[in-house]
Amino acid sequence: MDTTLLKKYAEVAIRVGVNLQPGQPLIINAPVTALEYVRALTEVAYLSGASLVRCEYHDDLQNKLRYLYSSDEHLDYFPLWRAEYMEGYARDGACVISVLAPNPDLLADVDPIKIARVNKSTAIGISNYREIFSKGGVSWLVIAVPSPEWAQKVFPELSIEAGIDALWQLIYEVNRIDHHDPVMAWESHVEKLQEKVNFLNHLHIKSLHYEAPGTDLTVELPMDYVFEGGGSVNTSNDAYYVPNLPTEEVFSAPYKFGVEGILKATMPLSHNGVLIENFTFTFEKGKIISFSADKGYETLKALLDTDDGARYLGEVALVPVTSPIYQSGKIFYNTLFDENATCHFALGRAYPTTIKGGLEVSPQELEKLGGNYSLIHVDFMVGSEMLNITATTHDGKTVVIFKNGNWA
Ligand code: ZN
Ligand code: ZN
């Protein structure tokens, strides 16, 4: 492991990711295998003035044992003390870093109903915490390190050892850690994303027209759409933080009932361990009325049958093909990376922050503002060098947004 690069990766997380301010506590959630990286984060955090750094370690395999052997009713147990701990550090203004070491197929043989049951009890247990969180008062970050299983999946042709090294290199590359000054590279990248966001938010877009081989689609936006990208301002200390590393997208919500035409995905979608390939959707009044897939049709069908909202779009995201993730030519089998490869949409739920007033209504009421609600939110890629996107504004102007897969 290259300790110089690891240190730089920690600096980007602390200074750009959560943008830790002197006196703030830092909470890290990480798998036990990420020990080296957690130590690097801790060092940079204290040097940046952290008041306290705590890491809560977990082990994905240990969590899996609960799904396999716990009795069903115990899966509903979420202890109050754990919720109080989380609410406590959120109240104290802590930054929160979640380190992932994805193991893409770990839960493939676990009953999805059990996973849903634990997810539900967790969601109910941490609802007060989520509330503090959704008001924008917590600077948080999700960032990843390799796991042997993940490395094998991305680099099946290499030995486990060589695969881990190659995956580290790839993670550093797409996170600009190989740049001379990664923190500065990130600051200027985020500034550029912010410029796109401002441009799109002032354009008063009525609809976007997508044109590419197999795609001819019109996507209306809600009257009060909001594009977001890069990061957010923490509402309690005004620090600008970037919650996902890497991030290349600017995104908003489509008008739920305003999507018409056909749309062809340009990259496979990995869902529940199954690869869905070469798939196409036909939309009418926002709803997917027919679809096809060369591979993984049944998985795609099950996904679309999750609930009513699963057949509608909840996110429209713009990413140029110059993105380092697209340029790497790799599928990461992890959304944190793959959604930053190229332009994409999401099936299912819209982010409440992408429509003005969305945070003040319940997720179900978001529909009145034009946003979709569903239990799922699954990204799929539609970008390529052949994609052109043209906007029509409310005053009837047409503006080319994307030409040949890039910002026009
Ligand atoms: Zn996205
Ligand atoms: Zn998404």
Short mmCIF file of C-alpha atoms and ligand atoms in Angstrom, two decimals:
data_model
loop_
_atom_site.label_atom_id
_atom_site.label_comp_id
_atom_site.label_asym_id
_atom_site.label_seq_id
_atom_site.Cartn_x
_atom_site.Cartn_y
_atom_site.Cartn_z
CA MET A 1 0.00 0.00 0.00
CA ASP A 2 1.30 3.43 -0.99
CA THR A 3 1.18 5.43 2.26
CA THR A 4 1.77 8.80 0.54
CA LEU A 5 -1.31 8.33 -1.65
CA LEU A 6 -3.29 6.93 1.28
CA LYS A 7 -2.51 10.09 3.24
CA LYS A 8 -3.61 12.26 0.30
CA TYR A 9 -6.84 10.23 0.04
CA ALA A 10 -7.42 10.99 3.73
CA GLU A 11 -6.69 14.70 3.19
CA VAL A 12 -9.27 14.92 0.40
CA ALA A 13 -11.85 13.19 2.64
CA ILE A 14 -11.26 15.52 5.60
CA ARG A 15 -10.63 18.81 3.81
CA VAL A 16 -12.96 18.50 0.78
CA GLY A 17 -15.36 15.68 1.75
CA VAL A 18 -16.60 16.64 5.22
CA ASN A 19 -14.53 19.86 5.28
CA LEU A 20 -13.88 19.44 9.00
CA GLN A 21 -13.72 22.72 10.93
CA PRO A 22 -11.56 23.20 14.07
CA GLY A 23 -13.38 21.99 17.18
CA GLN A 24 -15.71 19.56 15.38
CA PRO A 25 -15.84 15.91 16.45
CA LEU A 26 -15.48 13.30 13.71
CA ILE A 27 -17.38 9.99 13.67
CA ILE A 28 -16.10 7.30 11.29
CA ASN A 29 -18.08 4.18 10.38
CA ALA A 30 -15.77 1.65 8.78
CA PRO A 31 -15.21 -2.06 8.25
CA VAL A 32 -12.38 -3.61 10.31
CA THR A 33 -10.46 -4.17 7.07
CA ALA A 34 -10.13 -0.39 6.59
CA LEU A 35 -7.94 0.06 9.70
CA GLU A 36 -5.01 1.67 7.82
CA TYR A 37 -7.23 4.19 6.12
CA VAL A 38 -9.08 4.99 9.35
CA ARG A 39 -5.73 5.74 11.03
CA ALA A 40 -4.81 8.07 8.15
CA LEU A 41 -8.18 9.84 8.44
CA THR A 42 -7.71 10.17 12.20
CA GLU A 43 -4.26 11.74 11.82
CA VAL A 44 -5.44 14.31 9.26
CA ALA A 45 -8.56 15.05 11.34
CA TYR A 46 -6.59 15.83 14.52
CA LEU A 47 -4.10 17.91 12.52
CA SER A 48 -7.11 19.85 11.17
CA GLY A 49 -8.32 20.60 14.70
CA ALA A 50 -10.86 17.82 15.36
CA SER A 51 -12.04 17.84 18.99
CA LEU A 52 -12.41 14.06 19.03
CA VAL A 53 -12.25 11.23 16.48
CA ARG A 54 -14.22 8.04 17.13
CA CYS A 55 -14.48 5.07 14.81
CA GLU A 56 -17.27 2.55 14.99
CA TYR A 57 -15.89 -0.56 13.32
CA HIS A 58 -18.08 -3.26 11.82
CA ASP A 59 -17.63 -6.49 9.94
CA ASP A 60 -19.89 -7.24 6.97
CA LEU A 61 -19.62 -10.99 7.56
CA GLN A 62 -20.71 -10.55 11.17
CA ASN A 63 -23.74 -8.59 9.97
CA LYS A 64 -24.53 -11.39 7.53
CA LEU A 65 -24.61 -13.92 10.41
CA ARG A 66 -27.51 -11.97 11.88
CA TYR A 67 -29.52 -12.35 8.65
CA LEU A 68 -28.71 -16.05 8.50
CA TYR A 69 -29.26 -17.15 12.11
CA SER A 70 -31.28 -14.57 14.04
CA SER A 71 -34.94 -15.42 14.63
CA ASP A 72 -37.24 -13.31 12.47
CA GLU A 73 -38.80 -11.20 15.25
CA HIS A 74 -35.34 -10.15 16.52
CA LEU A 75 -34.65 -8.56 13.16
CA ASP A 76 -37.06 -5.81 14.23
CA TYR A 77 -34.85 -4.87 17.20
CA PHE A 78 -33.07 -1.54 16.91
CA PRO A 79 -31.81 -0.42 20.33
CA LEU A 80 -32.76 3.00 21.65
CA TRP A 81 -29.25 3.58 23.00
CA ARG A 82 -27.87 3.35 19.52
CA ALA A 83 -30.32 5.95 18.25
CA GLU A 84 -29.44 8.18 21.22
CA TYR A 85 -25.73 7.85 20.46
CA MET A 86 -26.29 8.96 16.86
CA GLU A 87 -28.63 11.82 17.80
CA GLY A 88 -26.07 12.89 20.41
CA TYR A 89 -23.18 13.28 18.04
CA ALA A 90 -25.38 14.92 15.39
CA ARG A 91 -26.48 17.49 18.02
CA ASP A 92 -22.81 18.10 18.86
CA GLY A 93 -22.17 19.02 15.23
CA ALA A 94 -19.99 16.03 14.40
CA CYS A 95 -18.84 15.25 10.86
CA VAL A 96 -19.62 11.69 9.77
CA ILE A 97 -17.52 9.61 7.37
CA SER A 98 -18.75 6.21 6.19
CA VAL A 99 -15.99 4.09 4.68
CA LEU A 100 -17.21 1.32 2.36
CA ALA A 101 -15.28 -1.78 1.37
CA PRO A 102 -17.99 -3.20 -0.91
CA ASN A 103 -18.47 -6.94 -1.21
CA PRO A 104 -20.93 -6.94 -4.14
CA ASP A 105 -22.26 -10.50 -3.80
CA LEU A 106 -22.08 -10.92 -0.01
CA LEU A 107 -25.84 -10.94 0.55
CA ALA A 108 -26.80 -12.70 -2.70
CA ASP A 109 -27.87 -15.85 -0.75
CA VAL A 110 -29.75 -13.95 2.00
CA ASP A 111 -33.56 -13.76 1.92
CA PRO A 112 -34.31 -10.18 0.69
CA ILE A 113 -37.32 -10.03 3.02
CA LYS A 114 -34.96 -10.26 6.01
CA ILE A 115 -32.80 -7.46 4.62
CA ALA A 116 -35.90 -5.33 4.05
CA ARG A 117 -37.01 -6.05 7.66
CA VAL A 118 -33.69 -4.89 9.14
CA ASN A 119 -33.65 -1.83 6.84
CA LYS A 120 -37.13 -0.92 8.03
CA SER A 121 -36.40 -1.27 11.77
CA THR A 122 -33.21 0.75 11.24
CA ALA A 123 -35.09 3.47 9.34
CA ILE A 124 -37.66 3.76 12.13
CA GLY A 125 -34.97 3.63 14.84
CA ILE A 126 -32.91 6.46 13.38
CA SER A 127 -35.80 8.70 12.28
CA ASN A 128 -34.90 11.51 14.73
CA TYR A 129 -31.30 11.34 13.57
CA ARG A 130 -32.45 11.49 9.94
CA GLU A 131 -34.43 14.58 10.73
CA ILE A 132 -31.37 16.45 12.07
CA PHE A 133 -29.52 15.09 9.07
CA SER A 134 -32.09 16.16 6.45
CA LYS A 135 -32.07 19.74 7.74
CA GLY A 136 -28.52 19.88 6.44
CA GLY A 137 -26.77 20.25 9.80
CA VAL A 138 -24.42 17.27 9.45
CA SER A 139 -21.41 17.26 7.13
CA TRP A 140 -21.17 13.70 5.89
CA LEU A 141 -19.18 11.69 3.39
CA VAL A 142 -19.27 8.26 1.77
CA ILE A 143 -15.92 7.03 0.45
CA ALA A 144 -14.62 3.59 -0.51
CA VAL A 145 -11.56 1.35 -0.09
CA PRO A 146 -10.98 -2.03 -1.80
CA SER A 147 -12.08 -5.39 -0.46
CA PRO A 148 -10.66 -8.64 -1.88
CA GLU A 149 -14.10 -9.66 -3.21
CA TRP A 150 -14.66 -6.30 -4.87
CA ALA A 151 -11.19 -6.36 -6.44
CA GLN A 152 -11.93 -9.83 -7.88
CA LYS A 153 -15.16 -8.59 -9.39
CA VAL A 154 -13.58 -5.53 -11.06
CA PHE A 155 -10.36 -7.34 -12.05
CA PRO A 156 -11.34 -11.00 -12.54
CA GLU A 157 -8.25 -11.59 -14.68
CA LEU A 158 -5.82 -10.73 -11.83
CA SER A 159 -4.80 -12.57 -8.66
CA ILE A 160 -6.51 -11.28 -5.51
CA GLU A 161 -3.37 -9.47 -4.38
CA ALA A 162 -2.74 -7.82 -7.77
CA GLY A 163 -6.44 -7.01 -8.07
CA ILE A 164 -6.43 -5.12 -4.76
CA ASP A 165 -3.40 -3.08 -5.90
CA ALA A 166 -5.05 -2.36 -9.25
CA LEU A 167 -8.28 -1.31 -7.53
CA TRP A 168 -6.42 1.05 -5.19
CA GLN A 169 -4.77 2.63 -8.25
CA LEU A 170 -8.12 2.97 -9.98
CA ILE A 171 -9.78 4.49 -6.89
CA TYR A 172 -6.92 7.00 -6.59
CA GLU A 173 -7.16 7.84 -10.29
CA VAL A 174 -10.90 8.52 -10.38
CA ASN A 175 -10.59 10.49 -7.12
CA ARG A 176 -7.83 12.72 -8.56
CA ILE A 177 -5.44 11.53 -5.83
CA ASP A 178 -2.70 11.14 -8.46
CA HIS A 179 -2.88 14.90 -9.18
CA HIS A 180 -0.07 17.11 -7.90
CA ASP A 181 -2.39 18.77 -5.37
CA PRO A 182 -5.54 16.65 -5.03
CA VAL A 183 -7.29 19.06 -2.65
CA MET A 184 -6.84 21.92 -5.12
CA ALA A 185 -7.90 19.67 -8.04
CA TRP A 186 -11.10 18.91 -6.14
CA GLU A 187 -11.78 22.52 -5.26
CA SER A 188 -11.60 23.55 -8.91
CA HIS A 189 -13.63 20.50 -10.07
CA VAL A 190 -16.40 21.23 -7.56
CA GLU A 191 -16.39 24.89 -8.62
CA LYS A 192 -16.98 23.80 -12.23
CA LEU A 193 -19.88 21.55 -11.17
CA GLN A 194 -21.34 24.50 -9.28
CA GLU A 195 -21.14 26.65 -12.43
CA LYS A 196 -23.17 24.05 -14.37
CA VAL A 197 -25.70 23.91 -11.54
CA ASN A 198 -26.14 27.71 -11.60
CA PHE A 199 -26.43 27.77 -15.39
CA LEU A 200 -29.13 25.06 -15.45
CA ASN A 201 -31.06 26.55 -12.54
CA HIS A 202 -31.26 29.93 -14.29
CA LEU A 203 -32.24 28.51 -17.68
CA HIS A 204 -35.94 27.91 -16.76
CA ILE A 205 -35.97 24.60 -18.60
CA LYS A 206 -39.32 23.17 -19.64
CA SER A 207 -37.99 19.92 -21.09
CA LEU A 208 -34.87 18.08 -22.17
CA HIS A 209 -34.70 16.11 -25.40
CA TYR A 210 -32.34 13.11 -25.51
CA GLU A 211 -31.10 11.78 -28.83
CA ALA A 212 -28.74 8.82 -29.32
CA PRO A 213 -28.81 5.43 -31.10
CA GLY A 214 -31.93 3.69 -29.75
CA THR A 215 -32.97 6.77 -27.76
CA ASP A 216 -35.50 9.48 -28.61
CA LEU A 217 -36.84 10.80 -25.34
CA THR A 218 -38.41 13.99 -24.02
CA VAL A 219 -38.13 14.64 -20.29
CA GLU A 220 -40.16 17.46 -18.77
CA LEU A 221 -38.86 19.03 -15.57
CA PRO A 222 -41.08 20.15 -12.67
CA MET A 223 -41.87 23.88 -12.59
CA ASP A 224 -39.62 24.32 -9.53
CA TYR A 225 -36.80 21.95 -10.44
CA VAL A 226 -33.48 22.35 -8.66
CA PHE A 227 -30.22 21.04 -10.09
CA GLU A 228 -27.62 20.03 -7.54
CA GLY A 229 -24.03 18.93 -7.84
CA GLY A 230 -20.69 18.88 -6.11
CA GLY A 231 -21.60 19.61 -2.51
CA SER A 232 -23.84 21.41 -0.05
CA VAL A 233 -23.49 24.08 2.60
CA ASN A 234 -23.82 22.81 6.16
CA THR A 235 -26.71 24.83 7.63
CA SER A 236 -25.19 24.99 11.13
CA ASN A 237 -21.63 26.13 10.37
CA ASP A 238 -21.77 27.28 6.71
CA ALA A 239 -18.95 24.92 5.69
CA TYR A 240 -19.19 23.60 2.12
CA TYR A 241 -18.93 19.80 2.14
CA VAL A 242 -18.93 17.20 -0.65
CA PRO A 243 -20.83 14.10 0.52
CA ASN A 244 -19.77 11.64 -2.23
CA LEU A 245 -16.24 11.01 -3.43
CA PRO A 246 -15.91 10.69 -6.33
CA THR A 247 -18.66 12.93 -7.73
CA GLU A 248 -19.04 14.05 -11.35
CA GLU A 249 -22.79 14.58 -11.71
CA VAL A 250 -25.24 17.44 -11.66
CA PHE A 251 -28.75 16.12 -11.12
CA SER A 252 -32.38 17.05 -10.69
CA ALA A 253 -35.82 15.39 -10.79
CA PRO A 254 -37.90 14.78 -13.92
CA TYR A 255 -41.58 15.73 -13.84
CA LYS A 256 -43.13 12.40 -12.85
CA PHE A 257 -45.79 12.36 -15.60
CA GLY A 258 -43.75 14.18 -18.28
CA VAL A 259 -41.48 11.52 -19.83
CA GLU A 260 -42.28 10.39 -23.40
CA GLY A 261 -40.46 8.20 -25.91
CA ILE A 262 -37.84 5.46 -25.93
CA LEU A 263 -34.66 5.18 -23.94
CA LYS A 264 -31.78 2.74 -24.39
CA ALA A 265 -29.29 2.06 -21.58
CA THR A 266 -25.63 2.25 -22.59
CA MET A 267 -24.09 0.24 -19.74
CA PRO A 268 -25.15 -2.95 -17.95
CA LEU A 269 -26.96 -2.55 -14.62
CA SER A 270 -25.83 -4.78 -11.76
CA HIS A 271 -28.77 -5.43 -9.44
CA ASN A 272 -28.89 -7.97 -6.57
CA GLY A 273 -25.88 -9.73 -8.08
CA VAL A 274 -27.53 -10.08 -11.54
CA LEU A 275 -26.28 -8.21 -14.61
CA ILE A 276 -29.08 -6.65 -16.69
CA GLU A 277 -27.77 -6.00 -20.21
CA ASN A 278 -28.87 -4.15 -23.33
CA PHE A 279 -32.18 -2.88 -22.02
CA THR A 280 -34.71 -0.41 -23.38
CA PHE A 281 -37.74 1.38 -21.91
CA THR A 282 -40.76 2.92 -23.62
CA PHE A 283 -42.44 5.76 -21.70
CA GLU A 284 -45.91 7.22 -21.92
CA LYS A 285 -46.94 10.08 -19.60
CA GLY A 286 -43.94 9.28 -17.43
CA LYS A 287 -44.68 5.59 -17.01
CA ILE A 288 -42.70 2.68 -18.43
CA ILE A 289 -45.33 0.91 -20.55
CA SER A 290 -42.98 -1.64 -22.10
CA PHE A 291 -39.38 -2.77 -21.73
CA SER A 292 -36.91 -5.28 -23.09
CA ALA A 293 -33.56 -6.70 -21.97
CA ASP A 294 -31.15 -9.13 -23.66
CA LYS A 295 -30.05 -10.43 -20.25
CA GLY A 296 -31.55 -10.21 -16.76
CA TYR A 297 -35.13 -9.59 -17.97
CA GLU A 298 -36.71 -11.28 -14.91
CA THR A 299 -34.61 -9.22 -12.49
CA LEU A 300 -35.53 -6.03 -14.31
CA LYS A 301 -39.20 -7.02 -14.27
CA ALA A 302 -39.09 -7.71 -10.51
CA LEU A 303 -37.43 -4.33 -9.98
CA LEU A 304 -40.14 -2.52 -12.00
CA ASP A 305 -42.85 -4.41 -10.10
CA THR A 306 -41.56 -3.25 -6.67
CA ASP A 307 -44.32 -0.64 -6.39
CA ASP A 308 -46.23 1.91 -8.51
CA GLY A 309 -43.40 4.44 -8.44
CA ALA A 310 -40.80 1.97 -9.70
CA ARG A 311 -42.04 2.43 -13.27
CA TYR A 312 -41.41 6.20 -13.15
CA LEU A 313 -38.16 8.18 -13.18
CA GLY A 314 -36.92 10.01 -10.07
CA GLU A 315 -33.57 11.45 -11.15
CA VAL A 316 -32.07 13.03 -14.26
CA ALA A 317 -28.29 13.36 -14.05
CA LEU A 318 -25.76 14.91 -16.42
CA VAL A 319 -22.19 13.57 -16.52
CA PRO A 320 -19.79 14.19 -19.43
CA VAL A 321 -17.92 11.27 -21.04
CA THR A 322 -14.69 13.01 -19.97
CA SER A 323 -15.45 11.77 -16.43
CA PRO A 324 -12.45 9.77 -15.14
CA ILE A 325 -14.80 6.89 -14.33
CA TYR A 326 -16.10 6.65 -17.91
CA GLN A 327 -12.56 7.07 -19.20
CA SER A 328 -11.35 4.15 -17.06
CA GLY A 329 -13.67 1.85 -19.07
CA LYS A 330 -14.37 -0.16 -15.91
CA ILE A 331 -17.64 -1.23 -14.29
CA PHE A 332 -17.24 -0.88 -10.51
CA TYR A 333 -20.39 -2.83 -9.51
CA ASN A 334 -20.98 -0.04 -6.99
CA THR A 335 -23.27 2.97 -7.43
CA LEU A 336 -20.93 5.42 -5.69
CA PHE A 337 -18.62 5.00 -8.69
CA ASP A 338 -20.80 3.75 -11.54
CA GLU A 339 -23.34 6.58 -11.35
CA ASN A 340 -20.48 8.99 -12.00
CA ALA A 341 -19.50 7.32 -15.26
CA THR A 342 -21.94 9.06 -17.55
CA CYS A 343 -25.41 10.60 -17.97
CA HIS A 344 -28.03 8.58 -16.12
CA PHE A 345 -31.57 8.38 -14.87
CA ALA A 346 -32.90 6.64 -11.78
CA LEU A 347 -35.96 4.44 -11.58
CA GLY A 348 -38.01 5.29 -8.50
CA ARG A 349 -37.76 7.90 -5.80
CA ALA A 350 -36.83 11.55 -6.46
CA TYR A 351 -34.54 13.37 -4.03
CA PRO A 352 -36.66 15.90 -2.09
CA THR A 353 -33.90 18.50 -2.44
CA THR A 354 -34.21 18.50 -6.25
CA ILE A 355 -37.62 20.25 -6.17
CA LYS A 356 -38.19 23.57 -4.39
CA GLY A 357 -40.16 22.93 -1.20
CA GLY A 358 -39.50 19.19 -1.42
CA LEU A 359 -38.02 19.01 2.07
CA GLU A 360 -41.12 20.55 3.65
CA VAL A 361 -43.52 17.85 2.41
CA SER A 362 -43.72 14.11 3.14
CA PRO A 363 -42.10 11.81 0.54
CA GLN A 364 -45.59 10.78 -0.62
CA GLU A 365 -46.68 14.41 -1.04
CA LEU A 366 -43.69 15.12 -3.26
CA GLU A 367 -45.85 13.97 -6.17
CA LYS A 368 -47.93 17.17 -5.96
CA LEU A 369 -44.74 19.09 -6.73
CA GLY A 370 -44.01 16.78 -9.67
CA GLY A 371 -41.57 14.37 -8.00
CA ASN A 372 -41.88 10.60 -7.95
CA TYR A 373 -42.10 8.44 -4.83
CA SER A 374 -41.04 4.79 -4.58
CA LEU A 375 -39.22 2.46 -2.20
CA ILE A 376 -36.49 2.06 -4.81
CA HIS A 377 -33.95 4.44 -6.33
CA VAL A 378 -31.86 2.62 -8.95
CA ASP A 379 -29.52 4.45 -11.34
CA PHE A 380 -28.91 3.28 -14.90
CA MET A 381 -26.57 4.79 -17.49
CA VAL A 382 -27.66 6.29 -20.81
CA GLY A 383 -24.64 8.44 -21.75
CA SER A 384 -22.16 7.86 -24.57
CA GLU A 385 -20.13 9.81 -27.15
CA MET A 386 -23.26 9.71 -29.30
CA LEU A 387 -25.65 11.39 -26.88
CA ASN A 388 -27.01 14.86 -27.61
CA ILE A 389 -29.28 16.71 -25.17
CA THR A 390 -31.22 19.84 -26.08
CA ALA A 391 -33.22 21.95 -23.64
CA THR A 392 -36.42 23.81 -24.45
CA THR A 393 -36.99 26.72 -22.08
CA HIS A 394 -40.29 28.14 -20.83
CA ASP A 395 -39.88 31.13 -23.17
CA GLY A 396 -39.53 28.82 -26.17
CA LYS A 397 -35.75 28.96 -26.72
CA THR A 398 -33.78 25.82 -27.54
CA VAL A 399 -30.34 25.44 -25.97
CA VAL A 400 -27.91 22.59 -26.71
CA ILE A 401 -26.78 21.21 -23.33
CA PHE A 402 -24.80 18.11 -24.35
CA LYS A 403 -23.11 17.47 -27.69
CA ASN A 404 -21.46 14.09 -28.42
CA GLY A 405 -21.62 13.14 -24.74
CA ASN A 406 -20.00 16.34 -23.47
CA TRP A 407 -21.14 19.70 -22.09
CA ALA A 408 -21.89 21.87 -25.14
ZN ZN B 1 -27.07 10.32 -9.79
ZN ZN B 2 -29.24 8.23 -8.18
#
